Coordinates of C-alpha atoms in Angstrom, one line a residue:
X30 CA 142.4 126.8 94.7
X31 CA 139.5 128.6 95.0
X32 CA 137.4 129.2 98.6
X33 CA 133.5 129.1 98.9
X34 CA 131.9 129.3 102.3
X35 CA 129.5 127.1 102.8
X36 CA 128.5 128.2 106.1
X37 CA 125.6 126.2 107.9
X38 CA 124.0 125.4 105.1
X39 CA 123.8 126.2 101.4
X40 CA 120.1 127.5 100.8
X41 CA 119.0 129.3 103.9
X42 CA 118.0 133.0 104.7
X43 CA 116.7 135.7 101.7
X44 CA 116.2 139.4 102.2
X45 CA 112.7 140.0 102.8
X46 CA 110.4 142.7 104.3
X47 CA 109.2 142.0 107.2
X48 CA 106.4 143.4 109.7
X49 CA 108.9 144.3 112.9
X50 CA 106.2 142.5 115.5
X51 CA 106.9 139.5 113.5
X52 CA 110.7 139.8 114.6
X53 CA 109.9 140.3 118.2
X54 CA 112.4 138.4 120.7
X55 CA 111.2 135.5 122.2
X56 CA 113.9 135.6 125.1
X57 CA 112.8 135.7 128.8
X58 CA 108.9 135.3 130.7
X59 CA 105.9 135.5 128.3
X60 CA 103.6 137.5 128.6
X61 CA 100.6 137.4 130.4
X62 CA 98.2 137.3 127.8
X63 CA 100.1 134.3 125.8
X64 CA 100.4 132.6 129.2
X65 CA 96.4 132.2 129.9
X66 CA 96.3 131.2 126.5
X67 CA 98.5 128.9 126.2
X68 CA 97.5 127.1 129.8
X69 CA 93.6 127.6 128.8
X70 CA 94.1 125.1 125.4
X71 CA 93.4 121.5 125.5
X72 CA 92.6 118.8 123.3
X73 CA 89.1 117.5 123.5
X74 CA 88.7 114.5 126.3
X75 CA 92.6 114.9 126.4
X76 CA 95.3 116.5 128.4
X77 CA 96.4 120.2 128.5
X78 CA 99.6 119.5 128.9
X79 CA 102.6 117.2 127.3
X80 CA 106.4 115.9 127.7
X81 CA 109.1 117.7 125.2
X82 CA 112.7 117.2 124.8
X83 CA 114.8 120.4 125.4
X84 CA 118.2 121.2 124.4
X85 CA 118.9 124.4 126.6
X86 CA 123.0 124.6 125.4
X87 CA 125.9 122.8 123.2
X88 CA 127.0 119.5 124.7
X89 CA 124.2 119.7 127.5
X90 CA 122.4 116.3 127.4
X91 CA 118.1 117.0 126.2
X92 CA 116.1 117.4 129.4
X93 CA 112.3 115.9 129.7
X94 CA 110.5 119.1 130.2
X95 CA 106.3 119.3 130.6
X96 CA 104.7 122.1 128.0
X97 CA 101.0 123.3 127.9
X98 CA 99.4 122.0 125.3
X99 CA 100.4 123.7 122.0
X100 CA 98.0 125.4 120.2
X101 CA 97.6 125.5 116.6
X102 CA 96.7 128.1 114.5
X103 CA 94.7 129.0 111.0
X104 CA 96.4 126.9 108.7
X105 CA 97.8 124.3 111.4
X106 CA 97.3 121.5 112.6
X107 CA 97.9 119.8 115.6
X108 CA 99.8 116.2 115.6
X109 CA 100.0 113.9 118.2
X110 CA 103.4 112.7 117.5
X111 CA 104.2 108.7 117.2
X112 CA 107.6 108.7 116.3
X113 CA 110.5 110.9 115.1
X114 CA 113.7 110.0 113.5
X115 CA 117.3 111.0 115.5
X116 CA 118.7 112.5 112.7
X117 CA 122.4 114.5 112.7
X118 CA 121.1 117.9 112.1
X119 CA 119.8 118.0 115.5
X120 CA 122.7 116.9 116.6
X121 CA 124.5 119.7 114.6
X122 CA 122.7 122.2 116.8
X123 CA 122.7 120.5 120.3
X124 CA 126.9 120.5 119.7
X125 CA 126.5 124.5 118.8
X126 CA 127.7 123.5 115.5
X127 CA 124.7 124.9 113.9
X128 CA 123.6 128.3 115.2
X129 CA 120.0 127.7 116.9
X130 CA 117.8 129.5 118.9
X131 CA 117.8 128.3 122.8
X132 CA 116.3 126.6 124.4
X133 CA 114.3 124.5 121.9
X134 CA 112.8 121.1 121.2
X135 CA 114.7 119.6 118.4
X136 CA 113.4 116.9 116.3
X137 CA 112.3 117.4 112.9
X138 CA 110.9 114.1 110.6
X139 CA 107.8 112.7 112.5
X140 CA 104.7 110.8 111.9
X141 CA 101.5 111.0 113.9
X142 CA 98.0 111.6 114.3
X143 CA 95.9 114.5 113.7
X144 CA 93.9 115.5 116.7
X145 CA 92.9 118.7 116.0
X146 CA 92.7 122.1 113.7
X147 CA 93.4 125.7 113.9
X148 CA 90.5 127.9 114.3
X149 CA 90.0 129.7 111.0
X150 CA 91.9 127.0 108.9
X151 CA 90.9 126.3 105.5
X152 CA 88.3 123.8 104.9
X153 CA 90.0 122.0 102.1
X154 CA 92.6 121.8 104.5
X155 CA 90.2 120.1 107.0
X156 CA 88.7 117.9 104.3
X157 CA 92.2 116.1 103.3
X158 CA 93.1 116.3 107.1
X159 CA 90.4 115.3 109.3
X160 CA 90.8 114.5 113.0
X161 CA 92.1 110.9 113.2
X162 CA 94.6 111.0 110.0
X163 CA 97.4 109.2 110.0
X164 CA 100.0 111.6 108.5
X165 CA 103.9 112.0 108.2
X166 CA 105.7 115.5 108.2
X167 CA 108.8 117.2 105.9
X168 CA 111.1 119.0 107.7
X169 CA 110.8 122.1 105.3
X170 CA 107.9 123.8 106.1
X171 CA 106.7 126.0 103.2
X172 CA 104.5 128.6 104.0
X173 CA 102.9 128.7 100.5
X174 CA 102.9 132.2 100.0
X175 CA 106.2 133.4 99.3
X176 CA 107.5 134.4 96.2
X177 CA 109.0 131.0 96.4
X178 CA 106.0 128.7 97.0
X179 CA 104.3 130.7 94.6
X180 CA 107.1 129.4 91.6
X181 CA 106.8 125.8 93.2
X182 CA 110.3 126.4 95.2
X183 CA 109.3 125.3 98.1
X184 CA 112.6 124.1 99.3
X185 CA 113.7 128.1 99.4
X186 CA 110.5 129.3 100.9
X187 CA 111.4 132.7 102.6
X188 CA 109.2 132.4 105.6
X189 CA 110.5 128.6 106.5
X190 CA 114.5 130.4 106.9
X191 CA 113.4 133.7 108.0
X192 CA 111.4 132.9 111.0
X193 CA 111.8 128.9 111.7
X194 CA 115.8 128.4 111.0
X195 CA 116.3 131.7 111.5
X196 CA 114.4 132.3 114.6
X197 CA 113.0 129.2 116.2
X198 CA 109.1 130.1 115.5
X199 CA 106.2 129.3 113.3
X200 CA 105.3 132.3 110.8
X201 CA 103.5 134.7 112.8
X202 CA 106.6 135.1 114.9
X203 CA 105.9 133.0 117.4
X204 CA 106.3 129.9 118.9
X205 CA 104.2 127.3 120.4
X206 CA 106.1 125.6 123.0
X207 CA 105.5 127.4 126.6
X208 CA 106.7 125.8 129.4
X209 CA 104.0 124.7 132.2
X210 CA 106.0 125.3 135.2
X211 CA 106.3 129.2 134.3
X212 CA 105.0 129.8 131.4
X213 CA 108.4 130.7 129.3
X214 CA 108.7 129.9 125.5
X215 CA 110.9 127.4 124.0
X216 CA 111.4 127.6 120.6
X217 CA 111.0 125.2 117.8
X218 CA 113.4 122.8 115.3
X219 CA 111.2 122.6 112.7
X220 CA 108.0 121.8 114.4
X221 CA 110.1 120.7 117.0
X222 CA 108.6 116.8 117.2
X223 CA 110.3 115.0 119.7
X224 CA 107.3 115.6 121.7
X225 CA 104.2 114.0 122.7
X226 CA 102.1 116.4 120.3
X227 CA 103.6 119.1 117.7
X228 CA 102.1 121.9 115.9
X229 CA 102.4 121.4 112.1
X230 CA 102.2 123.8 109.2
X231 CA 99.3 122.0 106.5
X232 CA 101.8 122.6 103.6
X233 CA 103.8 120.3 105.1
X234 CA 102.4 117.4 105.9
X235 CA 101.0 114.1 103.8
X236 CA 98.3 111.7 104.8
X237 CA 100.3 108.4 105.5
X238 CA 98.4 105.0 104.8
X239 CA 97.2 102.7 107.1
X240 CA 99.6 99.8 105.3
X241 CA 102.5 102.5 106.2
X242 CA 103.6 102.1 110.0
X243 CA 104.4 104.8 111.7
X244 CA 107.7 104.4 113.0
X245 CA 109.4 103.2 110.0
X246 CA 108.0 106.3 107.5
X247 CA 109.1 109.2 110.0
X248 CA 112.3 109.0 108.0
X249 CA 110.3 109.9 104.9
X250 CA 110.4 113.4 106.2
X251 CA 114.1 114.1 106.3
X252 CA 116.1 111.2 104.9
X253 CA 114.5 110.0 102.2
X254 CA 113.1 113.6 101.6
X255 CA 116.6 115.0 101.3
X256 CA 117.8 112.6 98.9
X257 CA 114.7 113.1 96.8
X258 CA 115.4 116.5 96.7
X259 CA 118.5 116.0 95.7
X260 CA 118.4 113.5 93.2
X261 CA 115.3 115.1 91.5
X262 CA 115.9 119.0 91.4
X263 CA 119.0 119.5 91.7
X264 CA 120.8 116.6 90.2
X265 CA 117.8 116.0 87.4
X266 CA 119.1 112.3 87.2
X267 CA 117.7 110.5 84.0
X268 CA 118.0 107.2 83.5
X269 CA 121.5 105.8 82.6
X270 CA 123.2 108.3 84.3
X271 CA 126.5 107.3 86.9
X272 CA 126.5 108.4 90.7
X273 CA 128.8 108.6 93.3
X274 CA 127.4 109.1 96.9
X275 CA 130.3 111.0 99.3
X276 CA 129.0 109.2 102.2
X277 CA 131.2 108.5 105.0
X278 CA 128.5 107.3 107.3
X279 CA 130.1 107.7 110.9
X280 CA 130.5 111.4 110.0
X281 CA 127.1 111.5 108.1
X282 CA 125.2 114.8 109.1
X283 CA 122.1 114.3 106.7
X284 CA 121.6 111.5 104.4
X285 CA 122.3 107.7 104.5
X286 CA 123.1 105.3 101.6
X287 CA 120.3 102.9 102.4
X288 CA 117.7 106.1 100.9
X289 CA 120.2 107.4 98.7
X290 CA 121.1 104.2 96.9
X291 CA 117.5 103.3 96.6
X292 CA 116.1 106.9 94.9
X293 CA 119.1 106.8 92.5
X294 CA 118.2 103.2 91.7
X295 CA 114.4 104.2 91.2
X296 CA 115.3 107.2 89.3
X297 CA 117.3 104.4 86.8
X298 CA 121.3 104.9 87.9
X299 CA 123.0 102.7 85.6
X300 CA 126.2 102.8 88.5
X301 CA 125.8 103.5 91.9
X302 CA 129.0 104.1 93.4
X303 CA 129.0 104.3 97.3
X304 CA 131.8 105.9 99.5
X305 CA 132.5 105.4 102.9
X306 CA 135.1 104.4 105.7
X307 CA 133.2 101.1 107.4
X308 CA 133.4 98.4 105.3
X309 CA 129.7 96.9 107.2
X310 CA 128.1 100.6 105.9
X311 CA 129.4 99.9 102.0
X312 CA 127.6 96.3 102.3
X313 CA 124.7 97.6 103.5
X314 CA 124.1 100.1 100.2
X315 CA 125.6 97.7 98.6
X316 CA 122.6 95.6 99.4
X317 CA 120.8 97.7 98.9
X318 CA 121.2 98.4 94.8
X319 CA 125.1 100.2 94.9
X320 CA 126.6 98.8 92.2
X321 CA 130.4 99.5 92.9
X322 CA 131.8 100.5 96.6
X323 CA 134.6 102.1 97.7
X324 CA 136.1 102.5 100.8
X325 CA 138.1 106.0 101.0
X326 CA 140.7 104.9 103.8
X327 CA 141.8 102.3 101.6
X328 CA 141.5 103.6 98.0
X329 CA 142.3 107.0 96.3
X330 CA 138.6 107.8 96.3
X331 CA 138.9 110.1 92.5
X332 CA 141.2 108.3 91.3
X333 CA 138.8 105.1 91.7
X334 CA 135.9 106.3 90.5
X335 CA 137.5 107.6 87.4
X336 CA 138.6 104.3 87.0
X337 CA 134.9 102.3 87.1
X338 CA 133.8 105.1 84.8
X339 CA 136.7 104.7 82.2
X340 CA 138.3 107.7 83.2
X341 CA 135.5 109.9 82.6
X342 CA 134.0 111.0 86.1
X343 CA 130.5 110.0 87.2
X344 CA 127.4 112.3 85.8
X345 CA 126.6 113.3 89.5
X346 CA 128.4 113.1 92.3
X347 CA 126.5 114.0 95.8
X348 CA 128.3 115.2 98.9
X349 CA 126.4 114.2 102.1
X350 CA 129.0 115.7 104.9
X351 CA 129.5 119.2 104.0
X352 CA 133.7 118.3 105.2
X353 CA 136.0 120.4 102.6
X354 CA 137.9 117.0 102.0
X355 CA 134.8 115.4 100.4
X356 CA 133.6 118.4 98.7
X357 CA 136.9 118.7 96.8
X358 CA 136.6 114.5 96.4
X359 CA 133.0 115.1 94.5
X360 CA 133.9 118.1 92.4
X361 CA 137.0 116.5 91.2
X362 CA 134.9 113.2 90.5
X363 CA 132.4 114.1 88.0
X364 CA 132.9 114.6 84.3
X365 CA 132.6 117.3 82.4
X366 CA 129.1 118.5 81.7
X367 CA 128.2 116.7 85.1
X368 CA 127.3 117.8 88.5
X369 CA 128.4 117.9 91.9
X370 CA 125.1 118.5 94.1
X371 CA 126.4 119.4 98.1
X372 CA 123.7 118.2 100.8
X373 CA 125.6 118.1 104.0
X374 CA 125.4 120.4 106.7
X375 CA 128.5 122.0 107.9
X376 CA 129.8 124.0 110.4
X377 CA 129.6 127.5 110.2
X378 CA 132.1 129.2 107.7
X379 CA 133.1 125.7 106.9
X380 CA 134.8 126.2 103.5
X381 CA 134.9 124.3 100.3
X382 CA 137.8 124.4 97.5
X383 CA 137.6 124.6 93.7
X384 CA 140.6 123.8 91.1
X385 CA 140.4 127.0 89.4
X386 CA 142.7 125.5 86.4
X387 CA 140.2 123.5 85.9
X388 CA 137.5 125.7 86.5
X389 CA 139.0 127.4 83.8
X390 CA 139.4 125.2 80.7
X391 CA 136.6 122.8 81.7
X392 CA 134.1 125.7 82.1
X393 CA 132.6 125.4 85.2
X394 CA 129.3 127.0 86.1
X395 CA 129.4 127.0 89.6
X396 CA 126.3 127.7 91.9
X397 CA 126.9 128.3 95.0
X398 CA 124.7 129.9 98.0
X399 CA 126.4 131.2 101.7
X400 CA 124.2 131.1 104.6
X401 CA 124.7 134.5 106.8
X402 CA 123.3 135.1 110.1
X403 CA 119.5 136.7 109.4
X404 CA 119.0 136.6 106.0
X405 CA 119.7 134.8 102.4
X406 CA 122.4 136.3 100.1
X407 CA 122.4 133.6 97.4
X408 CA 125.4 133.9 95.4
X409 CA 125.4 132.7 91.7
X410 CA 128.9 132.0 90.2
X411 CA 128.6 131.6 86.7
X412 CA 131.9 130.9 85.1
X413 CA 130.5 129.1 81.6
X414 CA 131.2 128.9 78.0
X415 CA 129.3 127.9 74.8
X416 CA 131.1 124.7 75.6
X417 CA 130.1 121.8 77.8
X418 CA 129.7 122.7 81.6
X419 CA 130.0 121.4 85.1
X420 CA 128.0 122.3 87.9
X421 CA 128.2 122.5 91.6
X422 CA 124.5 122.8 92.9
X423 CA 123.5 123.1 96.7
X424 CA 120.5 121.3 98.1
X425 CA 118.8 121.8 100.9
X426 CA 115.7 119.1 101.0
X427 CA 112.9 118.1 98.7
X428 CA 109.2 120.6 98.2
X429 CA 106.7 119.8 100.7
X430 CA 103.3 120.0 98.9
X431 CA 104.6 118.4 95.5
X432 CA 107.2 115.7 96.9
X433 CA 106.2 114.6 100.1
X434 CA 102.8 112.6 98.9
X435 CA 105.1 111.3 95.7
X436 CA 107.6 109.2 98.4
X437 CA 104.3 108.4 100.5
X438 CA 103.2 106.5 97.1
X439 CA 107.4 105.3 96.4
X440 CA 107.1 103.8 100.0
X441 CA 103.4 102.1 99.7
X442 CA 104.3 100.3 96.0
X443 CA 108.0 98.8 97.4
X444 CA 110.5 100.9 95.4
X445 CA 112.3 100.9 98.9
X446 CA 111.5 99.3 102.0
X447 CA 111.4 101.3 105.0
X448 CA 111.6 98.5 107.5
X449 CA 115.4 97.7 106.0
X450 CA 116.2 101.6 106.9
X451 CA 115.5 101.6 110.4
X452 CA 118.1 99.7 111.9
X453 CA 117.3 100.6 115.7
X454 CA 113.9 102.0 118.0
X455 CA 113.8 103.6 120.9
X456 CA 111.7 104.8 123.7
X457 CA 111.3 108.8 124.6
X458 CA 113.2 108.5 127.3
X459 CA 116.3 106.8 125.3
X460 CA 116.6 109.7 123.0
X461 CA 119.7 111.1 124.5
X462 CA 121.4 107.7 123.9
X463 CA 120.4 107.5 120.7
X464 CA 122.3 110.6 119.6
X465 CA 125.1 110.2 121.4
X466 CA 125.3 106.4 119.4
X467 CA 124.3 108.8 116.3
X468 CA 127.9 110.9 117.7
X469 CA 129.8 107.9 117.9
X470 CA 129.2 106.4 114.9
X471 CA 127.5 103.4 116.4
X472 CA 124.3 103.3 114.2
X473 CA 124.5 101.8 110.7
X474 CA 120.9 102.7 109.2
X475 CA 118.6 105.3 111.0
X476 CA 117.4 105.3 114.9
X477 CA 113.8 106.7 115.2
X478 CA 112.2 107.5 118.7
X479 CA 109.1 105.9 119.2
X480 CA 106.6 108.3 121.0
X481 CA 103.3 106.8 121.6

């Protein structure tokens, strides 16, 4: 067998040049200068100040802390958050599974309000935005001006890993979260939204309709977006095509069936195939348009799926846990000239194994990327023939600016039904419950915290 590290996650961190006051620490007291600023800002006939939840350490439980009112800047906007999903990859960080600056406010697919703008931003910007939107917010934040976003990559834009997974901050270097009992920053998940308001890069936010509600599409952000993302770029499903989802939901880190199934349906899978250990969880996507389940305590999980597909393999396989058992259980179920697209998070230096026989005479063209700690080394293996290939593909999410208003529309016109994904709501203060259900395996769909 063959060993690729996986590491965190599969598309994070390139080497880029950047201005050294833009990698300034963050660590201990602010200074004075970002302390009168950050105590001076208010929103019009509102507060200057609001409630976040902080993780401060692994397996510490969040604490309600009260911030100054975040202040946006040119090309930002800020949000007055009215829900955010509880979604795995927080909990990844707040178990220290995931690397993460400290202390933060986690949270990362949210829908709210627009209350106000950056001085300086763009007027278009303003235009398509204006105070009062209703709007819902990816968890990849593209900057739009890296070489990336310039090509339309958004999902590999250099300034999102560099500065926000990398180091906690928006992409000046800094964050906007300071604390209002002394005036220390806290850094950011994303644009860290379980919080009353949030400060949200333009490039990554849609306006949401008024026949959306908002605590149902806040999943739009992450969930749906991932599986979008993955279906669409990486996997390139046509219609006709077989897929097996490597689910397992009470270890799912960042995709459920119930958005899954529905994408691959809408994108005209001929056979779902959905995998999982809780028989309840395969009914659900099963419900929801899987056409064959299996459940992989009870069945040989390859050996089945060759078996629905005649002994062929599907035409793409997606891995959801980033767990070396299920990435060897996708590669080994696709076909020949297929793919195997990985999506889950895993922990760091995780690692993944290959068949190299196989590898060999059924020409593989592997590509694979490895997180390291500040910066992107992607990795291409390309092990091909003139001959038929198969491909292992990481994907990280779907592209802001191009995708996000695309599942607005998917969500408006039917093609899923949000209200069927959200299988539990809960208040603010019930967020640390919620992700320790999310731990135990106790919620089926998706739990969204209600804000306002």
């Amino acid at each position: 067998m063959a060993f690729f590290c996986s590491a965190s996650r599969s598309l994070l961190r390139r080497h880029a040049k950047l201005h050294a006051s833009l990698w300034r620490s963050l660590s201990g007291a602010a200074t004075k200068e970002e302390r009168i600023d950050a105590a001076g800002y208010h929103v019009a006939g509102g507060p200057s100040f609001m409630r976040g939840a902080v993780f401060w350490e692994p397996n510490r439980p969040l604490t309600t802390e009260e911030f100054h009112m975040p202040r946006p800047k040119a090309g930002e906007l800020l949000i007055k958050t009215k829900a955010c999903g509880v979604c795995h990859s927080d909990l990844h960080v707040m178990k220290g599974e995931l690397p993460f600056s400290s202390p933060c406010v986690v949270g990362h697919e949210i829908t709210g309000e627009v209350v106000d703008h950056g001085a300086h931003t763009d007027t278009g910007v303003i235009k398509r935005f204006p105070i009062g939107s209703h709007v819902v917010g990816a968890f990849i934040m593209p900057c739009g001006n890296c070489f990336f976003c310039v090509k339309g990559q958004e999902d590999l834009c250099e300034a999102f890993f560099a500065y926000n997974r990398a180091k906690g901050t928006l992409y000046d270097g800094e964050t906007r979260l300071f604390l209002r009992s002394n005036g220390k920053p806290v850094y950011m998940y994303s644009m860290g939204g379980l919080a009353e308001y949030c400060v949200v890069p333009a490039n990554a936010l849609a306006v949401l309709p008024n026949s959306l509600p908002y605590t149902e599409s806040a999943i739009l952000g992450c969930a749906v977006f991932t599986a979008y993302g993955a279906m669409r770029h990486a996997a390139e499903m046509r219609a006709g095509d077989s897929v097996a989802l490597h689910l397992h939901l009470n270890l799912l880190l960042h995709l459920l069936p119930l958005p899954a199934t529905k994408i691959a349906k809408a994108f005209g899978a001929a056979e779902i195939i959905a995998v999982d250990v809780l028989d309840e969880k395969l009914q659900s996507a099963r419900m929801l348009g899987a056409t064959h389940t299996i459940n992989a305590l009870k069945e040989d999980v390859v050996d089945k799926i060759k078996e629905i597909t005649g002994g062929l393999g599907v035409d793409v396989a997606v891995e959801a846990l980033g767990k070396p058992l299920t990435f060897m259980q996708c590669t080994k179920s696709v076909r020949d000239g297929g793919k195997a697209v990985m999506i889950g998070l895993a922990p760091t230096n995780a690692m993944g194994e290959v068949d190299i026989t196989r590898l060999v005479r059924r020409q593989f063209a592997i590509t694979l990327c490895t997180y390291q700690s500040d910066m992107v080394n992607i990795v291409f293996f390309h092990m091909t023939k003139n001959i038929e290939t198969v491909k292992i593909i990481g994907s990280y999410g779907a592209r802001a600016r191009q995708d996000l208003p695309q599942l607005v529309k998917l969500a408006e016109t039917g093609i899923f039904n949000l209200q069927n994904t959200v299988s539990r709501k809960c208040k603010f203060e019930e967020a640390n419950s919620a992700y320790e259900d999310l731990d135990r395996g106790k919620i089926v769909g998706r739990a969204v915290v209600e804000i306002m």
